[in-house]
Amino acid sequence: MAEMLPAGVATGTAEGTEPDGDAVRMLNTLQTNASYLEQVKRERGDPQVQLEAMRGFLERSGLKVEDLDRLNIIHVTGTKGKGSACAFTERILRNCGLKTGFYSSPHLVQVRERIRINGQPISKDLFNKYFWLVYNRLEETKDPVHASMPAYFRFLTIMAFHVFLQEKVDLAVVEVGIGGAYDCTNIIRAPVVCGVSALDIDHTSILGDTMEKIAWQKGGIFKPGVPAFTVAQPERPLEVLRERAQERKCPLYLCPELDEFEEGYQALELGLAGSHQRSNAALALQLARTWLQRHGCQGLGELKEVPPSTELVGRPVPLAPAFRPTDAMIQGLRDTEWLGRNQVLSHGPVTWYLDGAHTTSSIQACVRWFRQAALNQDKLHDGSEVRVLLFNVTGDRDTAALLKLLLSWVWGQDLDHPTLGPVTMLV
């Protein structure tokens, strides 16, 4: 729906004073997420067009690609768990006394959640300030050749870069939107380190319908000479990641399991529930340590020796050595919060279980977490408790198939589970 420009937008003032609500309403006119996905599909015939357009928008906003080098970026892609891995990484580095920026998507409640400083969504005032700064500069630089505005996600990405640069963060953790190679965040040319979380089938109309095609897209964020880490992947996708790394002259390493970091030391406590979070935490430890190491930090924990017999046997990618996590890393993993992911909310007799699972294997992991969390939850003596598991799907995913799996894995044929008691599903 078209909207009138709020007062001050057309005057050319970069520092507008419009209310936050007007900024959000104007942002929403730059297309919904569904519209953005359709735009990406239309442009995928010549994907370089997307990155060139993004560079053009960035320059029109007053920044050059080279300016992003100052952000000391950790760039993370993957299908599942990349947001959680980013959250772990950000919290560890914040615990080390660094001022952190964190750009993620999507948001749960408010769009400001996507752009965080020191773990907190930017304030309404900061959102308002930087939205109109970017919006007005883009308006002022329109001409017959550059007449368009960037779509919603591209705009927010540009805005995040402005926020992080002007607020002088020490580093920025940047989560890829979709894919990697042609994602608009991939105008980043010199990250400090890159990460790949677990791969799975998703966004097939954009990224391809096989794990190998998806791995090729994800490996597109690798940069020459920039170390990258991946969690364990199926054999063929891992080979594709290795090939992409070799093409791009990127040193790629496989993360050891979190057990390796605990061996001989204390068990690591994670702030995010679910056994699947252990691989995300292992990835975060490698990303954080590499960032600190490349910035000359000392006392990062002694590296464990990788036995020659296990380093390459059956692995197309060399195994990174585990190490003893520092106290700041241990505390960071424990303190990590990432709302809406394996989250339990209690309100009187009703307990809500929230997660963002959106692939078959994610649903399996969600079910394992839900069963354990529900069993651990205290029951009311009168038996009046109600457990609610929220299920929501967007985009071109097979909603019916995912819901069928969820129903069968949690309850079988009986919604009154003999162990969990009465459970309600809201769809």
XYZ file of C-alpha atoms in Angstrom:
427
model
C 0.000 0.000 0.000
C 1.422 3.382 -0.964
C 1.975 5.914 1.799
C 2.547 9.634 1.944
C 6.075 10.626 2.882
C 6.295 11.765 6.496
C 7.247 15.375 7.038
C 10.932 15.953 6.421
C 11.588 12.983 4.138
C 11.686 14.971 0.938
C 13.689 17.853 2.372
C 17.035 16.104 2.024
C 17.779 16.082 5.753
C 19.710 12.961 6.678
C 18.924 13.256 10.388
C 15.120 13.055 10.329
C 13.037 13.237 13.483
C 10.060 11.174 12.325
C 8.484 8.845 14.887
C 9.712 5.258 14.922
C 6.337 4.004 13.712
C 6.619 6.047 10.521
C 10.061 4.589 9.839
C 8.741 1.035 10.233
C 5.709 1.730 8.055
C 7.911 3.189 5.343
C 10.294 0.229 5.615
C 7.363 -2.149 5.128
C 6.550 -0.523 1.793
C 9.905 -1.776 0.506
C 8.366 -5.255 0.093
C 7.565 -8.170 2.346
C 9.848 -11.145 2.764
C 7.727 -13.106 0.280
C 8.105 -10.332 -2.284
C 11.863 -10.315 -1.746
C 12.048 -14.058 -2.371
C 10.125 -13.604 -5.608
C 12.514 -10.831 -6.637
C 15.515 -13.074 -5.948
C 13.954 -15.806 -8.099
C 13.450 -13.389 -11.012
C 17.050 -12.189 -10.843
C 18.737 -15.546 -10.336
C 19.276 -15.953 -14.098
C 22.103 -13.425 -13.727
C 22.906 -13.518 -9.998
C 25.795 -11.079 -10.297
C 23.156 -8.448 -11.037
C 21.995 -8.768 -7.438
C 25.429 -8.094 -5.968
C 26.139 -5.245 -8.377
C 22.809 -3.665 -7.476
C 23.621 -4.036 -3.778
C 26.988 -2.334 -4.241
C 25.237 0.476 -6.068
C 22.708 0.953 -3.271
C 25.503 0.912 -0.688
C 27.432 3.630 -2.541
C 24.310 5.735 -2.993
C 23.813 5.525 0.793
C 27.256 7.037 1.334
C 29.407 3.950 1.942
C 31.895 2.031 -0.152
C 32.497 -1.697 -0.001
C 35.961 -0.971 1.378
C 34.388 0.749 4.386
C 32.984 -2.601 5.510
C 36.516 -3.900 6.077
C 36.620 -1.772 9.237
C 33.835 -3.823 10.799
C 36.018 -6.908 11.433
C 33.163 -9.131 10.295
C 32.383 -12.725 11.172
C 30.244 -13.978 8.256
C 28.061 -17.040 8.894
C 25.880 -19.093 6.558
C 24.115 -22.463 6.740
C 20.599 -23.875 6.608
C 20.003 -24.722 10.255
C 21.481 -23.179 13.350
C 23.322 -20.256 11.781
C 21.429 -17.767 13.934
C 22.180 -19.772 17.073
C 25.856 -20.086 16.108
C 25.962 -16.323 15.591
C 24.299 -15.733 18.965
C 26.855 -17.955 20.733
C 29.722 -16.221 18.897
C 28.491 -12.729 19.695
C 27.999 -13.535 23.377
C 31.463 -15.065 23.722
C 33.154 -12.024 22.185
C 31.046 -9.619 24.219
C 32.207 -11.502 27.301
C 35.763 -10.733 26.202
C 35.049 -7.021 26.649
C 34.400 -6.201 22.988
C 31.651 -3.958 21.639
C 29.667 -6.198 19.321
C 27.321 -5.675 16.414
C 24.987 -8.498 15.345
C 22.879 -8.542 12.177
C 20.375 -11.389 11.886
C 17.049 -12.320 10.329
C 14.174 -12.746 10.615
C 12.867 -10.876 13.640
C 10.268 -12.256 16.042
C 8.389 -9.186 17.266
C 10.089 -5.956 16.210
C 12.314 -5.261 13.228
C 14.857 -3.581 15.520
C 15.808 -7.081 16.738
C 17.691 -7.615 13.469
C 20.307 -4.982 14.315
C 21.866 -5.394 17.753
C 24.647 -3.696 19.648
C 26.081 -5.554 22.629
C 23.294 -8.100 22.330
C 20.440 -5.583 22.535
C 18.205 -4.447 19.671
C 19.020 -0.875 18.736
C 16.757 1.689 20.388
C 13.785 3.279 18.654
C 15.722 6.521 18.454
C 18.714 4.878 16.783
C 16.487 2.935 14.410
C 14.685 6.135 13.492
C 17.944 8.045 13.020
C 19.635 5.519 10.748
C 16.521 4.566 8.805
C 15.926 8.115 7.646
C 19.632 8.757 7.117
C 19.807 5.863 4.647
C 16.359 6.436 3.158
C 16.927 10.103 2.476
C 20.339 9.543 0.922
C 18.854 6.970 -1.414
C 16.015 9.353 -2.293
C 18.460 12.186 -2.978
C 20.590 10.048 -5.324
C 17.752 8.820 -7.531
C 18.147 9.505 -11.234
C 16.768 7.968 -14.457
C 19.317 5.135 -14.195
C 19.038 4.574 -10.435
C 15.367 5.175 -9.788
C 14.608 2.307 -7.423
C 14.904 1.736 -3.715
C 16.446 -1.451 -2.309
C 14.052 -4.136 -1.148
C 13.348 -4.669 2.550
C 16.233 -7.034 3.390
C 18.769 -5.154 1.277
C 17.756 -1.867 2.908
C 18.148 -3.292 6.407
C 21.539 -4.755 5.502
C 22.769 -1.353 4.333
C 21.271 0.279 7.398
C 23.017 -2.243 9.687
C 26.382 -1.407 8.129
C 25.781 2.299 8.791
C 24.774 1.592 12.394
C 27.792 -0.572 13.128
C 30.265 1.842 11.528
C 28.934 4.992 13.135
C 28.384 3.381 16.539
C 31.988 2.116 16.338
C 31.555 -1.553 17.175
C 34.727 -3.621 17.542
C 33.277 -6.352 15.351
C 30.099 -7.371 13.569
C 28.620 -10.850 13.420
C 26.665 -11.009 10.155
C 24.212 -13.794 9.395
C 23.563 -14.539 5.724
C 19.965 -14.052 4.624
C 19.494 -16.757 1.969
C 22.222 -18.935 0.487
C 25.540 -17.169 0.405
C 27.074 -16.645 -3.026
C 24.457 -14.154 -4.195
C 23.070 -13.034 -0.851
C 23.246 -9.280 -0.443
C 25.485 -9.640 2.637
C 28.126 -11.112 0.335
C 29.327 -7.694 -0.720
C 31.541 -8.159 2.364
C 34.943 -8.615 0.758
C 37.299 -9.145 3.722
C 35.717 -10.841 6.744
C 37.972 -11.984 9.566
C 36.545 -15.511 9.566
C 33.589 -17.368 8.016
C 31.381 -20.168 9.323
C 28.984 -22.744 7.888
C 26.367 -24.319 10.145
C 24.439 -27.505 9.297
C 23.174 -27.813 5.721
C 19.752 -29.083 4.721
C 17.180 -28.775 1.946
C 15.467 -25.379 2.058
C 14.639 -22.489 -0.307
C 14.948 -24.960 -3.191
C 13.435 -22.591 -5.748
C 16.358 -20.219 -5.147
C 19.283 -22.363 -3.991
C 18.656 -25.634 -5.833
C 16.967 -28.909 -5.036
C 19.955 -30.959 -3.847
C 22.311 -30.676 -0.899
C 25.218 -30.322 -3.326
C 23.671 -27.310 -5.051
C 22.878 -25.741 -1.694
C 26.440 -26.368 -0.457
C 27.766 -24.614 -3.589
C 25.677 -21.545 -2.739
C 26.735 -21.542 0.917
C 30.419 -21.846 -0.012
C 30.087 -18.626 -1.963
C 30.925 -16.599 1.141
C 34.464 -18.034 1.279
C 37.155 -15.423 0.629
C 40.832 -15.759 -0.333
C 43.056 -16.245 2.702
C 40.154 -15.970 5.149
C 39.821 -19.058 7.399
C 36.456 -20.789 7.387
C 34.950 -23.479 9.610
C 32.114 -25.892 9.025
C 30.293 -28.287 11.297
C 30.007 -31.952 10.256
C 28.114 -32.290 6.960
C 27.019 -35.220 4.772
C 29.894 -36.511 2.650
C 29.023 -35.089 -0.754
C 28.007 -31.570 0.421
C 31.219 -31.437 2.459
C 33.193 -32.259 -0.683
C 31.427 -29.406 -2.484
C 32.374 -27.029 0.328
C 35.980 -28.205 0.034
C 35.941 -27.619 -3.740
C 34.507 -24.129 -3.248
C 37.176 -23.366 -0.660
C 39.919 -24.526 -3.029
C 38.486 -22.442 -5.881
C 38.468 -19.371 -3.700
C 41.814 -20.090 -1.997
C 40.134 -20.256 1.395
C 41.534 -22.447 4.205
C 38.552 -24.555 5.333
C 38.462 -26.619 8.539
C 36.022 -29.060 10.064
C 34.959 -28.292 13.629
C 35.512 -31.062 16.168
C 32.552 -32.116 18.262
C 31.903 -30.154 21.450
C 32.912 -33.269 23.391
C 36.503 -32.611 22.298
C 36.451 -29.222 24.012
C 35.170 -30.824 27.214
C 37.600 -33.745 27.332
C 39.675 -33.495 30.491
C 37.820 -30.321 31.528
C 34.395 -29.449 32.848
C 31.226 -30.090 30.834
C 30.134 -26.984 28.959
C 26.750 -25.552 29.877
C 24.831 -23.957 27.004
C 22.295 -21.171 27.318
C 20.311 -22.629 24.407
C 18.429 -25.880 24.960
C 18.572 -28.935 22.733
C 21.357 -31.378 21.906
C 21.557 -29.994 18.360
C 22.924 -26.743 19.798
C 26.204 -28.477 20.640
C 27.443 -28.282 17.055
C 26.479 -24.613 16.900
C 28.430 -23.975 20.103
C 31.485 -25.817 18.720
C 31.356 -23.659 15.591
C 31.044 -20.515 17.720
C 34.111 -21.455 19.767
C 36.198 -21.799 16.609
C 34.906 -18.551 15.121
C 35.473 -16.578 18.329
C 38.946 -17.979 18.951
C 40.029 -17.350 15.366
C 38.748 -13.771 15.526
C 40.616 -13.148 18.778
C 43.758 -14.823 17.490
C 43.785 -12.771 14.289
C 43.525 -9.630 16.398
C 46.542 -10.535 18.499
C 44.745 -11.588 21.664
C 46.711 -13.761 24.066
C 45.719 -16.473 26.542
C 43.252 -18.181 24.218
C 43.633 -21.673 25.593
C 46.066 -24.371 24.610
C 45.333 -26.148 21.334
C 44.934 -29.901 21.527
C 47.001 -31.945 19.119
C 45.020 -33.595 16.328
C 46.215 -37.212 16.055
C 47.568 -37.819 12.514
C 45.476 -40.980 12.323
C 42.228 -39.004 12.620
C 43.060 -35.741 10.877
C 42.236 -36.724 7.301
C 40.974 -40.301 7.406
C 37.573 -40.295 5.727
C 37.468 -36.505 5.757
C 37.821 -34.295 2.686
C 38.377 -31.318 5.023
C 41.094 -31.160 7.728
C 39.917 -31.273 11.314
C 40.559 -28.126 13.333
C 42.199 -28.714 16.711
C 40.045 -28.388 19.793
C 41.269 -26.253 22.667
C 40.523 -25.510 26.273
C 37.902 -22.737 26.301
C 38.753 -19.676 28.358
C 36.569 -18.597 31.262
C 35.069 -15.842 29.077
C 34.149 -18.412 26.424
C 32.627 -20.786 28.969
C 30.558 -17.999 30.485
C 29.573 -16.738 27.050
C 28.159 -20.103 26.011
C 26.255 -20.294 29.306
C 24.822 -16.777 29.016
C 23.679 -16.972 25.379
C 20.034 -16.149 24.738
C 18.244 -16.517 21.413
C 14.514 -16.041 21.835
C 12.093 -18.224 19.925
C 14.582 -21.067 19.586
C 13.893 -23.994 21.928
C 12.270 -21.515 24.298
C 9.867 -22.392 27.112
C 7.441 -19.761 28.405
C 5.163 -20.472 31.361
C 2.019 -18.446 31.988
C -0.123 -19.836 34.795
C -1.216 -23.367 33.897
C -0.190 -22.886 30.250
C 3.337 -23.677 29.091
C 4.325 -22.515 25.609
C 7.086 -24.202 23.597
C 8.603 -22.103 20.827
C 11.064 -23.016 18.101
C 11.881 -22.050 14.528
C 12.279 -25.528 12.990
C 11.570 -25.430 9.248
C 13.133 -28.547 7.695
C 12.556 -32.248 8.248
C 15.675 -32.746 10.353
C 14.972 -29.519 12.258
C 11.542 -30.852 13.149
C 13.193 -34.019 14.450
C 15.543 -31.972 16.629
C 12.609 -29.856 17.817
C 10.685 -32.975 18.811
C 13.639 -34.326 20.808
C 13.907 -31.009 22.630
C 10.151 -30.718 23.189
C 9.830 -34.209 24.668
C 12.697 -33.625 27.068
C 11.598 -30.094 28.010
C 8.006 -31.197 28.586
C 9.092 -34.105 30.778
C 11.309 -31.798 32.837
C 8.545 -29.254 33.368
C 6.904 -29.288 36.780
C 3.336 -30.568 36.739
C 0.537 -28.937 38.699
C -0.956 -31.183 41.374
C -4.497 -30.806 40.031
C -3.425 -31.887 36.538
C -4.661 -28.662 34.960
C -1.468 -27.852 33.087
C -1.674 -27.279 29.324
C 1.328 -27.554 27.018
C 1.184 -25.632 23.758
C 3.621 -26.201 20.901
C 3.452 -23.436 18.301
C 3.909 -24.407 14.660
C 4.375 -21.778 11.963
C 5.712 -22.038 8.423
C 6.313 -19.377 5.787
C 7.593 -19.327 2.224
C 7.429 -22.211 -0.248
C 7.956 -25.005 2.266
C 5.688 -28.066 2.321
C 3.608 -27.132 5.340
C 1.446 -30.258 5.304
C 4.450 -32.590 5.152
C 6.233 -30.881 8.058
C 3.071 -30.819 10.160
C 2.413 -34.490 9.469
C 5.915 -35.371 10.657
C 5.508 -33.243 13.756
C 2.211 -34.862 14.676
C 3.450 -38.402 14.158
C 6.771 -37.923 15.954
C 5.335 -36.151 19.003
C 2.060 -37.926 19.567
C 1.688 -40.788 17.160
C -2.065 -41.066 16.784
C -2.974 -39.737 20.221
C -2.938 -36.064 21.174
C -3.344 -37.031 24.835
C 0.230 -38.269 25.273
C 0.521 -40.870 28.077
C 3.685 -39.290 29.480
C 3.406 -35.651 28.491
C -0.265 -35.344 29.329
C -2.619 -33.111 27.314
C -0.823 -31.151 24.604
C -2.259 -28.519 22.303
C -0.834 -27.620 18.912
C -1.540 -24.201 17.441
C -0.975 -23.874 13.717
